[in-house]
Short mmCIF file of C-alpha atoms and ligand atoms in Angstrom, two decimals:
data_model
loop_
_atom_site.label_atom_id
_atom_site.label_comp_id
_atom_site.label_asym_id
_atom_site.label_seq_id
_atom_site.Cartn_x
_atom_site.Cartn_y
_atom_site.Cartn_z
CA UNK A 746 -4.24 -52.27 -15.64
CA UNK A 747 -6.52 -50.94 -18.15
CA UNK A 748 -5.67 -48.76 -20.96
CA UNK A 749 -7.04 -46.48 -23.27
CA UNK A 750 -5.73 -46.62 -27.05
CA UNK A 751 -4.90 -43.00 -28.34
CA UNK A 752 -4.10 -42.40 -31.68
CA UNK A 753 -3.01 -39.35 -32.78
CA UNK A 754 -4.10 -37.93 -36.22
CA UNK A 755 -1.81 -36.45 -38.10
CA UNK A 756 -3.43 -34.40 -40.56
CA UNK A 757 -2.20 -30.88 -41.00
CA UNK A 758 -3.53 -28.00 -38.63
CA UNK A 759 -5.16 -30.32 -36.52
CA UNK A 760 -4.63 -30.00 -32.48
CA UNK A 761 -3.74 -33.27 -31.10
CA UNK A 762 -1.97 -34.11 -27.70
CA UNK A 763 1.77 -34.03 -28.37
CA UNK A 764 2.68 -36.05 -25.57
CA UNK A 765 1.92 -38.66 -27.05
CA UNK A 766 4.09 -39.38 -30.48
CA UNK A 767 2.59 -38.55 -34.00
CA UNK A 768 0.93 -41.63 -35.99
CA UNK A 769 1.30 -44.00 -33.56
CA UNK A 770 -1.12 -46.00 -31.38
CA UNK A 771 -0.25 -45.62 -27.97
CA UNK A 772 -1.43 -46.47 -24.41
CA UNK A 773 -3.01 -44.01 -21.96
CA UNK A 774 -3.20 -45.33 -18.35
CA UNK A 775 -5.93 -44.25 -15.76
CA UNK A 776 -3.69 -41.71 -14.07
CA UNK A 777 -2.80 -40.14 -16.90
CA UNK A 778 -6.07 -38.04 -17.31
CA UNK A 779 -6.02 -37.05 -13.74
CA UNK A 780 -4.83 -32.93 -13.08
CA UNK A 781 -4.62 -32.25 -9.89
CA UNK A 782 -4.78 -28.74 -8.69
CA UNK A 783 -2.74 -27.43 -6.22
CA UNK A 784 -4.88 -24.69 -5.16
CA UNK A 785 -2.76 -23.63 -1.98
CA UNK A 786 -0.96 -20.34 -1.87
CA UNK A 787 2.85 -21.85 0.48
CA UNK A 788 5.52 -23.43 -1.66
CA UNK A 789 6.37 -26.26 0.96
CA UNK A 790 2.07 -27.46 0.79
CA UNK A 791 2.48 -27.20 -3.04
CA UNK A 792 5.69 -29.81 -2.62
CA UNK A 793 4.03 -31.84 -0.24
CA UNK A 794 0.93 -32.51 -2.79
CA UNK A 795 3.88 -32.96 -5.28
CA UNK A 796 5.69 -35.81 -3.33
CA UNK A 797 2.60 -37.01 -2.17
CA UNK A 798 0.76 -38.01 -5.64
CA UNK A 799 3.59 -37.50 -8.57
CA UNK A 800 3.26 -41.67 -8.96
CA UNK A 801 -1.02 -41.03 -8.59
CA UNK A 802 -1.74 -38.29 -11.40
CA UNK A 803 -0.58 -37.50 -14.99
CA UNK A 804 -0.36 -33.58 -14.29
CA UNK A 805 0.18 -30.80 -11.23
CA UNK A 806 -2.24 -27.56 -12.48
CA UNK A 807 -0.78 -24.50 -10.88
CA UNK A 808 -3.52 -21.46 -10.69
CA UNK A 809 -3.84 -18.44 -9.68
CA UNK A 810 -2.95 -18.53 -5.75
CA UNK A 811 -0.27 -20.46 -6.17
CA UNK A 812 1.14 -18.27 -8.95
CA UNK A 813 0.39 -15.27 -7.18
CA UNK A 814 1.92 -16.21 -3.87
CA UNK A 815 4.84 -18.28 -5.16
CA UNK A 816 5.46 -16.89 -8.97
CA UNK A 817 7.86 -19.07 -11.43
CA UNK A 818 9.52 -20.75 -9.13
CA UNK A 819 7.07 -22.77 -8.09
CA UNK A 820 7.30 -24.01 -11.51
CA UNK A 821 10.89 -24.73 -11.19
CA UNK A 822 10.64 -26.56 -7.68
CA UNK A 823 8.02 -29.14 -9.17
CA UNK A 824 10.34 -29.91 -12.44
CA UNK A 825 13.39 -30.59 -9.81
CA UNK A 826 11.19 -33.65 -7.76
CA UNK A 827 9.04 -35.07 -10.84
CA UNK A 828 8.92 -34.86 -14.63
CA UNK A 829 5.22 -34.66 -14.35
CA UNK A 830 3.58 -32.44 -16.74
CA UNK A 831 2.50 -28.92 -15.61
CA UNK A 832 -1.05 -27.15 -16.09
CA UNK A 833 -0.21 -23.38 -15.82
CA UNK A 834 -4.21 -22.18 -15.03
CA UNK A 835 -3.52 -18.69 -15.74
CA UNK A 836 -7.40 -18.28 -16.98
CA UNK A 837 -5.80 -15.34 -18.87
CA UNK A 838 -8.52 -12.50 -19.91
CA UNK A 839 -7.67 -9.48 -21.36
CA UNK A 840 -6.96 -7.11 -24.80
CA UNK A 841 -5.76 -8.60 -27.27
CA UNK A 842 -1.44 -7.00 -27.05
CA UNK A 843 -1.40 -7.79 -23.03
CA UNK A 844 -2.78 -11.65 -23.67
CA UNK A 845 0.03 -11.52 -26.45
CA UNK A 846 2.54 -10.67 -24.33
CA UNK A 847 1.37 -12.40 -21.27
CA UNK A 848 1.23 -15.35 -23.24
CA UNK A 849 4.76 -15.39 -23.95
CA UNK A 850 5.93 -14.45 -20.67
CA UNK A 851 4.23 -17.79 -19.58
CA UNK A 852 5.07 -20.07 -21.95
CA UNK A 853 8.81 -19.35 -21.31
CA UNK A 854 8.35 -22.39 -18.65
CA UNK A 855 7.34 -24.90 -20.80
CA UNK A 856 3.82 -26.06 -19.26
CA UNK A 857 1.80 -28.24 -20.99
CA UNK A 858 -1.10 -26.42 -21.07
CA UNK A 859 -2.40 -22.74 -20.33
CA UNK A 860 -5.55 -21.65 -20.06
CA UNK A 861 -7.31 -18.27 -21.52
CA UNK A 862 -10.80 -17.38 -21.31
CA UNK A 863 -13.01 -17.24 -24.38
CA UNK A 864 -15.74 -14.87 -23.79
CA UNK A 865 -13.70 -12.11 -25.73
CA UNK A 866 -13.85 -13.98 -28.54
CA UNK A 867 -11.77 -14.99 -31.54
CA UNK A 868 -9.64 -11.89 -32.04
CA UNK A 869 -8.49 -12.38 -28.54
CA UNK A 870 -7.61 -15.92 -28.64
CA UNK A 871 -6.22 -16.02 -32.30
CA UNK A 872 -3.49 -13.30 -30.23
CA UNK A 873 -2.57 -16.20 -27.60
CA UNK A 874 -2.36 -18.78 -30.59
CA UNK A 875 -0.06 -16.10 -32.60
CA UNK A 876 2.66 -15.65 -30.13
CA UNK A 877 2.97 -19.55 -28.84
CA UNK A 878 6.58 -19.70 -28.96
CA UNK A 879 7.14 -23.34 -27.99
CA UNK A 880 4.90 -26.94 -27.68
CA UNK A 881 2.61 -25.36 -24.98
CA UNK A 882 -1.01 -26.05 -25.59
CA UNK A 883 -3.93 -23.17 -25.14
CA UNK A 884 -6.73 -24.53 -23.64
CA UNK A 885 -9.58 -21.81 -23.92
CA UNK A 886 -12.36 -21.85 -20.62
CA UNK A 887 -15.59 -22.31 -22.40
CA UNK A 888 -17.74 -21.58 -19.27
CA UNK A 889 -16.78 -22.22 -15.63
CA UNK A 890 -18.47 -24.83 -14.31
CA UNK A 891 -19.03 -22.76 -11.02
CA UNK A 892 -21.73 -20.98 -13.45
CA UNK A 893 -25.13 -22.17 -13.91
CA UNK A 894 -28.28 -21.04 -16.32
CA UNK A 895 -29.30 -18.63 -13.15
CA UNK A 896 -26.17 -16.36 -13.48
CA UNK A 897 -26.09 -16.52 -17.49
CA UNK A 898 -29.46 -15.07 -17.24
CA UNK A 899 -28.57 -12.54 -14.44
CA UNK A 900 -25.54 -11.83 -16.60
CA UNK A 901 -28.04 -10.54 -19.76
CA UNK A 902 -27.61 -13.73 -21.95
CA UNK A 903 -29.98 -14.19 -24.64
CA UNK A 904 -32.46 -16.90 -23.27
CA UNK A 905 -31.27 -19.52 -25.75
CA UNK A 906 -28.01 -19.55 -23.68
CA UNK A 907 -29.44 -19.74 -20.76
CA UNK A 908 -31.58 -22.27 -21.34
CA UNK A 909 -29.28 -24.47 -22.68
CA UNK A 910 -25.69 -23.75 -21.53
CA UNK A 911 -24.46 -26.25 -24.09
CA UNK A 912 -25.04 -24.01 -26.68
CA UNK A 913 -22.78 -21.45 -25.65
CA UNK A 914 -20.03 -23.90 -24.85
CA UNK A 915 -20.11 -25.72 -28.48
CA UNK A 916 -20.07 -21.84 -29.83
CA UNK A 917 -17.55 -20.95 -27.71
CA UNK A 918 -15.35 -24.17 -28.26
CA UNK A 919 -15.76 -23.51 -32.22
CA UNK A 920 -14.62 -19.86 -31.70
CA UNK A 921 -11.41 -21.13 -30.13
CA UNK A 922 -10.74 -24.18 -32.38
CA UNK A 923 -11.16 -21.40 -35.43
CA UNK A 924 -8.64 -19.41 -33.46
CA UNK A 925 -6.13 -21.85 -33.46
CA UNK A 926 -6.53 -23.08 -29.81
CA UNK A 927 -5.79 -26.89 -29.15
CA UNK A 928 -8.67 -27.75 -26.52
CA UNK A 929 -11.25 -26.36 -24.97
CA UNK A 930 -12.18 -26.75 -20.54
CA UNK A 931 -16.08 -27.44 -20.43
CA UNK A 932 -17.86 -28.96 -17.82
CA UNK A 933 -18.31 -32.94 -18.33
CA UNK A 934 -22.04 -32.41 -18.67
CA UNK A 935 -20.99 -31.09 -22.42
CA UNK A 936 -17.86 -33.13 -23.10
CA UNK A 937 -19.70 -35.66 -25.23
CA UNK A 938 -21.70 -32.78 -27.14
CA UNK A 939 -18.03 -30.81 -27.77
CA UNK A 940 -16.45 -34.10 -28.66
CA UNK A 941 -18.97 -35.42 -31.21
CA UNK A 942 -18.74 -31.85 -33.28
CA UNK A 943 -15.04 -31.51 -32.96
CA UNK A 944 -13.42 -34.63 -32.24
CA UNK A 945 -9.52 -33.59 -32.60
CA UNK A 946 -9.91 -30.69 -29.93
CA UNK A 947 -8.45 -31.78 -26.60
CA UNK A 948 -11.32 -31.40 -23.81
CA UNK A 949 -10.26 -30.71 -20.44
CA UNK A 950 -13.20 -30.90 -17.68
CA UNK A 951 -13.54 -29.97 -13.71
CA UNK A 952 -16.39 -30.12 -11.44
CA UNK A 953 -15.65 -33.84 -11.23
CA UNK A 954 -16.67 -35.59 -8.10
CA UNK A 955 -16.73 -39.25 -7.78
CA UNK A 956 -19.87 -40.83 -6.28
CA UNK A 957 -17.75 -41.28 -2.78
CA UNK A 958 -16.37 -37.66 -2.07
CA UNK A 959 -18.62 -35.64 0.14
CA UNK A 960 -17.16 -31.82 -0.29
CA UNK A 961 -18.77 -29.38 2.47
CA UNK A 962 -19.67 -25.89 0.92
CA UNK A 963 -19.55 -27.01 -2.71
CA UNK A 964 -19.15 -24.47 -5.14
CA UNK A 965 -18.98 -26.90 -8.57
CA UNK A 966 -22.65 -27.00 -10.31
CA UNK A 967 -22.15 -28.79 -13.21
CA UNK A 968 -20.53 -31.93 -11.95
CA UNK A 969 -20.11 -35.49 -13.38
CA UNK A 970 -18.05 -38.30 -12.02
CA UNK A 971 -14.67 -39.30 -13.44
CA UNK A 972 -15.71 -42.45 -15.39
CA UNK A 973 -18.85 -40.36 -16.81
CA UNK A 974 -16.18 -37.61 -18.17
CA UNK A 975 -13.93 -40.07 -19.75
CA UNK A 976 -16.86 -42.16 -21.04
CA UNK A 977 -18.19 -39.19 -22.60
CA UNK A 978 -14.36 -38.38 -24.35
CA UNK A 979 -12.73 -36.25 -21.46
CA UNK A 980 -9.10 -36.39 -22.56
CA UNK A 981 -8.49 -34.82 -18.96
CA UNK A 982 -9.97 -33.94 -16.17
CA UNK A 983 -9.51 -31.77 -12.82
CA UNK A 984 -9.69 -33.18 -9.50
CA UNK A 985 -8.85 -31.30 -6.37
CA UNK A 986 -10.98 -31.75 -3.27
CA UNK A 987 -11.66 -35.15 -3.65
CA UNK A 988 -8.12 -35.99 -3.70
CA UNK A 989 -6.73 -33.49 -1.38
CA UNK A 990 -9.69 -33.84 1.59
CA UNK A 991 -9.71 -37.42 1.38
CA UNK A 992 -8.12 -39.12 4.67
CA UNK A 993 -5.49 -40.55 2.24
CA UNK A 994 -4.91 -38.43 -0.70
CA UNK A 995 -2.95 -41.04 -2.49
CA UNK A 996 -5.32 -43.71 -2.10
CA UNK A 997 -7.87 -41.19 -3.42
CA UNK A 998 -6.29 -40.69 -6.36
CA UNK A 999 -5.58 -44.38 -6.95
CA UNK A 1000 -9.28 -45.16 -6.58
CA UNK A 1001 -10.05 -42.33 -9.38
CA UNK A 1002 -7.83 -43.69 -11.81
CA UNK A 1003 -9.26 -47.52 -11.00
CA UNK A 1004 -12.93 -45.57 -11.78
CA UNK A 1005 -11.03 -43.92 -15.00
CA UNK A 1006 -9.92 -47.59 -16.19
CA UNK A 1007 -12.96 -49.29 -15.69
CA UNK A 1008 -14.34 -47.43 -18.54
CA UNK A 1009 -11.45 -47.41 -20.92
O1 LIG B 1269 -12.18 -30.62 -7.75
P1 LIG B 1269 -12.18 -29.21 -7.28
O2 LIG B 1269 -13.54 -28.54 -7.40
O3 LIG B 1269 -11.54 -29.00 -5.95
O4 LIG B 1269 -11.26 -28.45 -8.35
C1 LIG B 1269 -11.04 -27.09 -8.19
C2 LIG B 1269 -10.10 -26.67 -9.26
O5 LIG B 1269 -10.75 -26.76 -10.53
C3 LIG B 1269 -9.65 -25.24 -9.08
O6 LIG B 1269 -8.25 -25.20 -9.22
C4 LIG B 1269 -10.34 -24.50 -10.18
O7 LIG B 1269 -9.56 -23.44 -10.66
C5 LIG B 1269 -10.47 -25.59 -11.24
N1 LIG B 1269 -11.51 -25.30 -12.20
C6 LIG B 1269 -11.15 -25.15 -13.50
N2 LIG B 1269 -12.09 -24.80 -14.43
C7 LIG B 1269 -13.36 -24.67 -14.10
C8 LIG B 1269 -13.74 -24.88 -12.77
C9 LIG B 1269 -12.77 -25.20 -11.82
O8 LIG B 1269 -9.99 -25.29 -13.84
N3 LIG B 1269 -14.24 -24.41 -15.03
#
């Protein structure tokens, strides 16, 4: 099996992934990059996906459906069958006292991660960073990677945005690391960009497909294949469909993380 050599700086204020233990050189396996999403809304298909791939993936990202539909105990159920790490995907947007406080309700349960938006800018995520009670990392949503130039323009951008989405997501991902966020989600068309500016940010990217997957009705733009992400410094990335619609989910997964190590 191939591995990736982390180390983890340990200079003061920097964001670094706490997983893995301060100052030391460690070892990060192909499957350990791999979030799946368990975008389904019933507790016992959210299980299933759980028993099903907690050997395959690193981390189980619970969004909005399955939040909505099942609340905090979903949370609980997947802690009882794995000690695999949890993505909370909240995408939390919204003034500055409610993300405070909605913060801390979430981080209550421990997740790994959470996710805000940025587009509201600093004030907004310096509130999140404030009230971080615990070891939970904010990751702040640079752009979706459902959005492309098109609906920046028909948004009202300025046209040096939209021509080059990069732009935004660099000034976006230095808004949040000036905030005190510890990574940033961009799409893995901009990881490299993000990485080379601000190398001790975590970078979190979906829209992956790998070259086999065929998705019907895609709504990802900006996609990349895993070994391109984690080539270009992806310290995670998201993949749902190509796991969950393959004919063997675990088998899919297993072939991603093979991809993922080929490059490490
Ligand atoms: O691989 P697939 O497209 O199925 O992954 C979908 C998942 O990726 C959804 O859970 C969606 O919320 C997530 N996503 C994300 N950030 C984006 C785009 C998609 O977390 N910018």
């Amino acid at each position: 099996m191939c591995l990736r050599l982390v180390q983890r700086r340990t200079l003061e204020g920097e964001a670094t992934d706490s997983h893995f233990p301060t100052g030391s050189i460690i070892m990060k396996s192909g499957k350990e990059y791999i979030i799946f999403p368990l975008d389904v809304s019933t507790y016992d298909e959210a299980m299933k996906y759980v028993t099903l791939l907690k050997d395959s993936v690193g981390l189980f990202k619970v969004g909005l459906e399955l939040f909505a539909s099942q609340g905090p105990a979903i949370l609980i159920g997947i802690r009882e069958i794995t000690n695999a790490r949890v993505f909370l995907d909240l995408k939390l947007h919204d003034i500055p006292e409610t993300m405070r406080r909605a913060f801390l309700a979430a981080s209550q349960y421990s997740p790994e991660f959470i996710s805000v938006h940025c587009d509201q800018g600093d004030g907004f995520l310096a509130e999140a960073a404030k009230s971080n009670p615990g070891n939970t990392k904010i990751m702040a949503i640079t752009l979706l990677t459902s959005i492309n130039s098109k609906n920046l323009a028909r948004l009202g951008f300025m046209d040096e945005y939209v021509k080059d989405l990069s732009r935004l997501v660099l000034l976006r991902a230095q808004i949040a690391k000036e905030a005190g966020c510890h990574g940033i989600v961009c799409s893995g068309q901009e990881v490299a960009l993000v990485k080379k500016e601000m190398s001790d940010m975590l970078v979190l990217t979906p829209g992956i497909r790998p070259a086999w997957s065929v998705i019907s009705k895609d709504d990802q733009k900006r996609i990349v294949t895993p070994a391109s992400a984690v080539k270009n410094g992806a310290d995670y990335i998201v993949v749902g469909r190509p796991i969950r619609d393959a004919k063997d989910p675990g088998d899919a997964a297993k072939k991603v993380a093979e991809e993922i190590e080929s490059v490490l």
